[in-house]
Coordinates of C-alpha atoms in Angstrom, one line a residue:
Chain H
M296 CA 64.0 -50.9 85.6
T297 CA 60.4 -51.8 85.3
P298 CA 58.7 -49.4 82.8
M299 CA 55.8 -47.4 84.2
T300 CA 53.1 -49.3 82.2
L301 CA 50.1 -50.4 84.2
E302 CA 50.4 -53.9 82.9
A303 CA 54.0 -54.3 84.1
P304 CA 54.5 -57.3 86.4
V305 CA 55.2 -56.5 90.0
T306 CA 58.9 -57.1 90.8
P307 CA 59.4 -57.4 94.6
I308 CA 62.7 -55.8 95.4
A309 CA 62.8 -55.8 99.2
P310 CA 61.6 -58.7 101.4
P311 CA 57.9 -59.1 101.5
L312 CA 55.9 -57.1 104.0
V313 CA 55.4 -59.9 106.5
E314 CA 59.1 -59.9 107.4
D315 CA 59.6 -56.2 108.0
D316 CA 57.5 -53.4 109.2
G317 CA 60.2 -50.8 110.0
R318 CA 60.3 -47.4 108.1
Y319 CA 62.8 -47.7 105.4
E320 CA 63.5 -46.8 101.8
I321 CA 65.4 -48.6 99.1
V322 CA 68.3 -46.5 97.7
D323 CA 70.5 -48.0 95.0
G324 CA 69.2 -51.4 96.0
K325 CA 70.1 -50.9 99.6
R326 CA 67.7 -50.7 102.5
V327 CA 68.1 -47.4 104.3
E328 CA 66.4 -46.9 107.7
M329 CA 64.5 -43.6 107.9
P330 CA 64.6 -41.4 111.0
P331 CA 61.5 -41.8 113.1
M332 CA 58.7 -39.4 112.2
S333 CA 57.5 -37.1 115.0
A334 CA 53.9 -37.4 116.0
F335 CA 53.6 -33.8 115.1
A336 CA 54.8 -34.4 111.5
A337 CA 52.5 -37.5 111.3
R338 CA 49.5 -35.5 112.2
I339 CA 50.3 -32.9 109.5
A340 CA 50.7 -35.7 106.9
Y341 CA 47.5 -37.3 107.9
R342 CA 45.6 -34.0 107.8
L343 CA 46.7 -33.3 104.3
A344 CA 45.8 -36.9 103.2
F345 CA 42.4 -36.6 104.9
R346 CA 41.6 -33.3 103.2
I347 CA 42.7 -34.7 99.8
T348 CA 40.5 -37.7 100.3
L349 CA 37.5 -35.5 101.2
F350 CA 38.0 -33.7 97.9
A351 CA 38.9 -36.7 95.7
E352 CA 36.4 -39.3 96.9
P353 CA 33.1 -37.8 95.7
N354 CA 34.4 -37.6 92.1
D355 CA 36.5 -40.8 92.3
L356 CA 39.6 -38.9 91.3
G357 CA 42.1 -41.2 93.1
E358 CA 43.4 -42.1 96.5
A359 CA 45.4 -40.3 99.1
I360 CA 47.6 -42.4 101.4
T361 CA 50.3 -41.8 104.1
D362 CA 53.7 -43.3 104.8
T363 CA 53.6 -45.8 101.9
L364 CA 56.6 -47.1 100.0
F365 CA 56.5 -46.5 96.2
R366 CA 58.8 -48.2 93.7
L367 CA 60.2 -45.4 91.5
P368 CA 61.3 -46.3 87.9
L369 CA 64.7 -44.7 88.0
E370 CA 68.1 -45.8 86.7
R371 CA 68.9 -47.4 90.0
V372 CA 66.4 -48.9 92.3
R373 CA 64.7 -46.4 94.5
N374 CA 61.8 -47.1 96.8
R375 CA 60.7 -43.9 98.4
R376 CA 58.2 -43.4 101.2
P377 CA 56.6 -39.9 101.0
D378 CA 54.9 -38.9 104.2
A379 CA 51.7 -38.5 102.1
A380 CA 50.9 -39.1 98.5
F381 CA 48.0 -39.0 96.0
V382 CA 47.6 -41.5 93.2
S383 CA 45.1 -40.6 90.5
R384 CA 42.7 -43.1 88.9
R385 CA 44.5 -42.4 85.7
R386 CA 47.7 -43.8 87.1
W387 CA 46.1 -46.6 89.1
P388 CA 42.6 -47.5 87.9
R389 CA 40.1 -48.5 90.6
D390 CA 40.0 -52.1 89.5
Q391 CA 43.7 -52.5 89.0
P392 CA 44.9 -55.6 91.1
Q393 CA 47.7 -55.3 93.5
A394 CA 49.9 -58.0 95.1
I395 CA 48.8 -58.3 98.7
R396 CA 52.3 -59.1 100.0
D397 CA 54.3 -56.5 97.9
N398 CA 56.2 -54.1 100.2
A399 CA 56.0 -51.2 97.7
W400 CA 53.3 -49.8 95.5
D401 CA 54.4 -50.1 91.9
V402 CA 53.1 -46.8 90.7
V403 CA 54.4 -43.2 90.5
P404 CA 52.2 -41.0 92.6
D405 CA 50.9 -37.7 91.1
L406 CA 51.6 -35.9 94.3
A407 CA 54.2 -36.5 97.0
V408 CA 54.3 -34.8 100.3
E409 CA 57.3 -34.5 102.6
V410 CA 56.8 -33.2 106.1
V411 CA 60.3 -32.2 107.2
S412 CA 61.4 -33.7 110.5
P413 CA 64.2 -32.1 112.6
T414 CA 66.7 -34.7 111.6
D415 CA 66.1 -34.5 107.8
I416 CA 69.3 -33.5 105.9
A417 CA 68.8 -30.6 103.5
E418 CA 70.7 -32.2 100.5
D419 CA 68.9 -35.5 101.0
L420 CA 65.6 -33.7 100.8
L421 CA 66.6 -32.0 97.6
E422 CA 67.7 -35.3 96.2
K423 CA 64.4 -36.8 97.0
I424 CA 62.5 -34.0 95.3
D425 CA 64.7 -34.3 92.3
E426 CA 64.0 -38.0 92.2
Y427 CA 60.3 -37.6 92.4
F428 CA 60.2 -35.4 89.4
R429 CA 62.6 -37.6 87.4
A430 CA 60.3 -40.6 88.2
G431 CA 57.2 -38.7 86.9
V432 CA 55.7 -37.1 90.0
T433 CA 53.8 -34.0 88.9
L434 CA 53.6 -32.0 92.2
V435 CA 55.6 -32.1 95.4
W436 CA 54.7 -30.3 98.7
V437 CA 57.3 -29.9 101.3
V438 CA 56.0 -28.9 104.7
Y439 CA 58.3 -27.2 107.3
P440 CA 56.4 -27.5 110.5
R441 CA 58.7 -25.4 112.7
V442 CA 58.7 -22.4 110.4
R443 CA 55.1 -23.1 109.3
L444 CA 56.0 -22.8 105.6
L445 CA 54.9 -25.1 102.8
Q446 CA 56.9 -25.2 99.6
V447 CA 55.1 -26.1 96.4
Y448 CA 57.4 -27.6 93.8
E449 CA 56.0 -28.0 90.2
S450 CA 59.5 -29.1 89.2
L451 CA 62.9 -29.1 90.9
T452 CA 63.4 -25.5 89.7
Q453 CA 59.8 -24.2 90.0
T454 CA 58.9 -23.5 93.5
R455 CA 57.2 -21.1 95.8
G456 CA 56.5 -20.9 99.5
L457 CA 53.1 -20.6 101.3
T458 CA 52.6 -19.2 104.8
V459 CA 49.8 -19.9 107.2
N460 CA 48.0 -16.9 105.6
D461 CA 47.9 -18.6 102.2
T462 CA 45.6 -21.2 100.6
L463 CA 47.1 -24.3 99.1
D464 CA 45.7 -25.4 95.8
G465 CA 45.8 -28.7 94.0
G466 CA 47.3 -27.4 90.8
S467 CA 46.9 -29.6 87.7
V468 CA 46.8 -32.7 89.9
L469 CA 43.7 -31.8 92.0
P470 CA 42.1 -29.0 90.1
G471 CA 39.7 -27.1 92.4
F472 CA 41.3 -28.4 95.6
Q473 CA 41.7 -25.5 98.1
L474 CA 43.1 -25.7 101.6
P475 CA 43.6 -22.7 103.8
L476 CA 46.9 -23.4 105.6
A477 CA 46.0 -21.8 108.9
G478 CA 44.3 -25.1 109.9
L479 CA 47.1 -27.4 108.8
Y480 CA 49.5 -27.1 111.8
P481 CA 48.7 -28.5 115.2
E482 CA 49.6 -26.2 118.1
A483 CA 53.2 -26.7 119.0
T484 CA 54.9 -26.2 122.4
D485 CA 58.3 -25.3 120.9
S486 CA 57.8 -23.6 117.6
V487 CA 59.8 -20.5 116.7
Chain I
M298 CA 71.4 -3.0 119.7
T299 CA 73.2 -3.1 123.0
T300 CA 73.5 -6.8 123.7
A301 CA 77.2 -7.3 124.3
G302 CA 78.5 -10.4 122.5
A303 CA 81.3 -12.6 123.8
P304 CA 84.7 -11.2 123.3
L305 CA 86.8 -12.8 120.7
G306 CA 89.4 -14.8 122.7
D307 CA 91.5 -17.8 121.8
E308 CA 88.8 -20.2 122.9
E309 CA 86.3 -18.6 120.5
S310 CA 88.1 -19.6 117.3
E311 CA 85.7 -22.2 116.2
H312 CA 82.5 -21.4 114.3
Y313 CA 79.3 -20.8 116.3
E314 CA 76.1 -18.9 116.3
I315 CA 73.9 -17.6 119.1
V316 CA 70.4 -19.0 119.2
D317 CA 68.1 -17.8 121.9
G318 CA 71.1 -16.5 123.8
E319 CA 72.9 -19.8 123.7
R320 CA 76.0 -20.6 121.8
V321 CA 75.5 -23.3 119.1
R322 CA 78.4 -24.9 117.3
L323 CA 78.3 -25.0 113.5
P324 CA 79.1 -28.2 111.7
P325 CA 82.4 -28.0 109.9
M326 CA 82.3 -26.7 106.3
S327 CA 83.7 -28.6 103.5
A328 CA 86.7 -27.1 101.6
F329 CA 84.5 -26.9 98.5
A330 CA 81.8 -25.0 100.4
S331 CA 84.4 -22.6 101.8
W332 CA 85.8 -22.1 98.3
L333 CA 82.3 -21.4 97.0
A334 CA 81.5 -18.9 99.7
S335 CA 84.8 -17.0 99.0
E336 CA 84.2 -17.1 95.3
I337 CA 80.7 -15.5 95.7
A338 CA 82.0 -13.0 98.2
F339 CA 84.9 -12.0 96.0
A340 CA 82.6 -11.4 93.0
V341 CA 80.2 -9.4 95.0
H342 CA 82.9 -7.5 96.8
S343 CA 84.7 -6.5 93.6
F344 CA 81.5 -5.4 92.0
A345 CA 80.3 -3.5 95.1
K346 CA 83.6 -1.7 95.8
A347 CA 83.9 -0.6 92.1
N348 CA 80.3 0.8 92.2
G349 CA 80.6 2.3 95.7
L350 CA 77.7 0.1 97.0
G351 CA 79.2 -1.6 100.0
E352 CA 81.3 -4.6 101.1
A353 CA 81.1 -8.4 101.2
T354 CA 82.5 -10.7 103.8
T355 CA 82.7 -14.4 104.6
E356 CA 82.1 -16.3 107.8
T357 CA 81.2 -13.3 109.8
L358 CA 78.8 -13.4 112.8
F359 CA 76.0 -10.9 112.6
R360 CA 73.8 -9.9 115.5
L361 CA 70.2 -10.0 114.3
P362 CA 67.6 -7.8 116.0
L363 CA 65.0 -10.5 116.7
P364 CA 62.7 -11.1 119.7
R365 CA 65.2 -13.6 121.0
E366 CA 68.9 -13.0 120.6
R367 CA 70.2 -14.6 117.4
S368 CA 73.6 -14.1 116.0
R369 CA 74.0 -15.9 112.7
R370 CA 77.1 -16.6 110.6
P371 CA 76.1 -16.7 106.9
D372 CA 78.8 -18.3 104.7
A373 CA 79.0 -15.0 102.8
A374 CA 77.2 -11.7 103.2
F375 CA 77.0 -8.3 101.7
V376 CA 76.4 -5.1 103.7
S377 CA 75.6 -1.9 101.8
Y378 CA 77.1 1.5 102.8
R379 CA 73.5 2.5 103.3
R380 CA 73.3 0.1 106.2
W381 CA 76.9 0.5 107.5
A382 CA 78.4 3.8 106.3
K383 CA 81.7 3.6 104.5
G384 CA 84.5 3.9 107.1
K385 CA 82.2 3.6 110.1
P386 CA 84.4 1.9 112.7
L387 CA 83.8 -1.6 114.0
S388 CA 84.8 -2.7 117.5
L389 CA 88.1 -4.6 117.5
H390 CA 86.7 -6.9 120.3
D391 CA 83.1 -7.5 119.4
D392 CA 82.5 -11.1 118.2
A393 CA 79.5 -10.0 116.0
W394 CA 78.9 -7.2 113.5
D395 CA 75.9 -5.2 114.7
V396 CA 74.2 -4.8 111.4
V397 CA 71.7 -6.7 109.3
P398 CA 73.3 -7.6 106.0
D399 CA 71.5 -6.9 102.7
L400 CA 72.4 -10.2 101.3
A401 CA 73.1 -13.5 103.1
V402 CA 74.6 -16.6 101.3
E403 CA 74.3 -20.1 102.7
V404 CA 76.2 -22.9 101.0
V405 CA 74.5 -26.1 102.0
S406 CA 76.9 -28.6 103.6
P407 CA 76.2 -32.4 103.5
T408 CA 75.3 -32.4 107.2
D409 CA 73.0 -29.4 107.3
F410 CA 69.5 -30.1 108.5
A411 CA 66.7 -29.0 106.1
E412 CA 64.5 -27.4 108.8
D413 CA 67.4 -25.5 110.4
L414 CA 68.3 -24.0 107.0
L415 CA 64.7 -22.9 106.3
E416 CA 64.5 -21.4 109.8
K417 CA 67.7 -19.5 109.2
I418 CA 66.2 -18.1 105.9
D419 CA 63.0 -17.1 107.7
E420 CA 65.0 -15.4 110.4
Y421 CA 67.1 -13.4 107.9
F422 CA 64.0 -12.0 106.4
R423 CA 62.4 -11.2 109.7
A424 CA 65.6 -9.4 110.7
G425 CA 65.5 -7.3 107.5
V426 CA 67.8 -9.1 105.1
T427 CA 66.6 -8.4 101.5
L428 CA 68.0 -11.3 99.5
V429 CA 69.2 -14.8 100.4
W430 CA 71.1 -17.1 98.2
V431 CA 71.2 -20.8 99.1
V432 CA 73.7 -22.8 97.1
S433 CA 73.3 -26.6 96.8
P434 CA 76.7 -28.0 95.7
L435 CA 75.3 -31.5 95.2
R436 CA 72.4 -30.4 93.0
R437 CA 74.4 -27.5 91.4
L438 CA 71.5 -25.2 92.1
V439 CA 71.2 -21.8 93.6
Y440 CA 67.9 -20.9 95.4
A441 CA 67.5 -17.1 95.3
Y442 CA 65.0 -16.1 98.0
E443 CA 63.5 -12.6 97.7
S444 CA 61.3 -13.6 100.7
P445 CA 60.5 -16.9 102.4
T446 CA 57.8 -17.4 99.8
L447 CA 59.3 -15.9 96.6
I448 CA 62.0 -18.3 95.4
R449 CA 63.8 -18.5 92.1
V450 CA 65.8 -21.6 91.4
L451 CA 68.8 -21.2 89.2
T452 CA 70.7 -23.9 87.3
T453 CA 74.1 -23.8 85.7
A454 CA 72.4 -22.4 82.6
D455 CA 71.3 -19.3 84.5
E456 CA 72.9 -16.2 85.9
L457 CA 72.6 -14.9 89.5
D458 CA 71.6 -11.3 89.5
G459 CA 71.9 -8.8 92.3
G460 CA 68.4 -7.5 92.1
A461 CA 67.6 -4.4 94.1
V462 CA 70.5 -5.1 96.5
L463 CA 73.3 -5.1 93.8
P464 CA 71.8 -3.6 90.7
G465 CA 73.7 -4.7 87.6
F466 CA 75.5 -7.5 89.4
R467 CA 75.6 -10.8 87.4
L468 CA 77.3 -14.0 88.0
A469 CA 77.0 -17.2 85.9
V470 CA 76.0 -20.0 88.1
A471 CA 78.2 -22.3 86.0
E472 CA 81.3 -20.4 87.3
L473 CA 80.5 -21.7 90.8
F474 CA 80.6 -25.3 89.8
P475 CA 83.6 -25.8 87.6
G476 CA 85.0 -29.1 86.5
P477 CA 84.0 -32.6 87.7
T478 CA 82.8 -33.0 91.2
D479 CA 81.2 -35.9 93.0
P480 CA 78.4 -36.9 90.8
A481 CA 74.9 -36.3 92.2
P482 CA 73.9 -39.6 93.7
D483 CA 71.5 -40.7 90.9
N484 CA 72.9 -38.9 87.9
G485 CA 76.2 -40.7 88.1
A486 CA 77.4 -44.2 87.3
A487 CA 74.1 -45.9 86.7

């Protein structure tokens, strides 16, 4: 597997972007279609990425992005597509060039966000969280829109939940970032 | 609670829950998950009986006092004598036990949806459950929820403890995952 050095050449694993624009991940070298994301979940992912950008931009801390494939340096090829992610300038300097046609970003994000959709399988989600940490992700946020709970993982075994009455903070990844969660969730017609 | 559940007839033998008054079928449980649930129930039951604390059960439907009718079937559960007095009779015909368990255990099956699971955990606490253990056979982890926001994650190096519900109860997590099982997808043959 490609080591995580910034100088490492980009190894395209899946076909280049021009040929496929579906939502997929690469698991053990195989393309796995992802269930469609609800508009509701997409709005939550975007809101988080937007708030992170507002915070990170003035100090040039890094970039937030949604729905982007990342190539994870694991034993077997895994390209994962977190619903939102943050990549610090430390991990990807501002002037670092990137192949225009590469389907996946060859960097391990500092933060990965999963907004759980109704068809996501519990064990698959845990596997994904486990993978993120083994690949070198520092912080994982898992949002459960229906229950309006956000789980903060600092490792696979260090986690806590936050309700709409709590404030999310950026931990060591985004020190000083604060987001009251009351504003995160759009109004839903069918929440519990 | 006065909501009468469905009587337990021949046609009721498969596993279901009641969600918003509607019957919802549960996905089939793997043999390993069933074994795990009985293993935990057995350990809890033995400890609780010996200490006069209450009783454990598996695969039992509980009627939860929530705004909309919910009957849930945790894979294992513990009900203290404080919540259901020792010897208090139970209807022979009622499909659900009309009590809120102190402890609910969910063994995650490969087809369980993540959001349904969290919703169930949230419901247990809103109904008055004190402790929820969620077991992930694939990851070999136990998530001990003391509330929807207070979570301890236990590995095979740790011990489950009964907390305020079962003071003094301890169970090595490693005992729940003996021998070789299917390797977790990325830890295995690389």
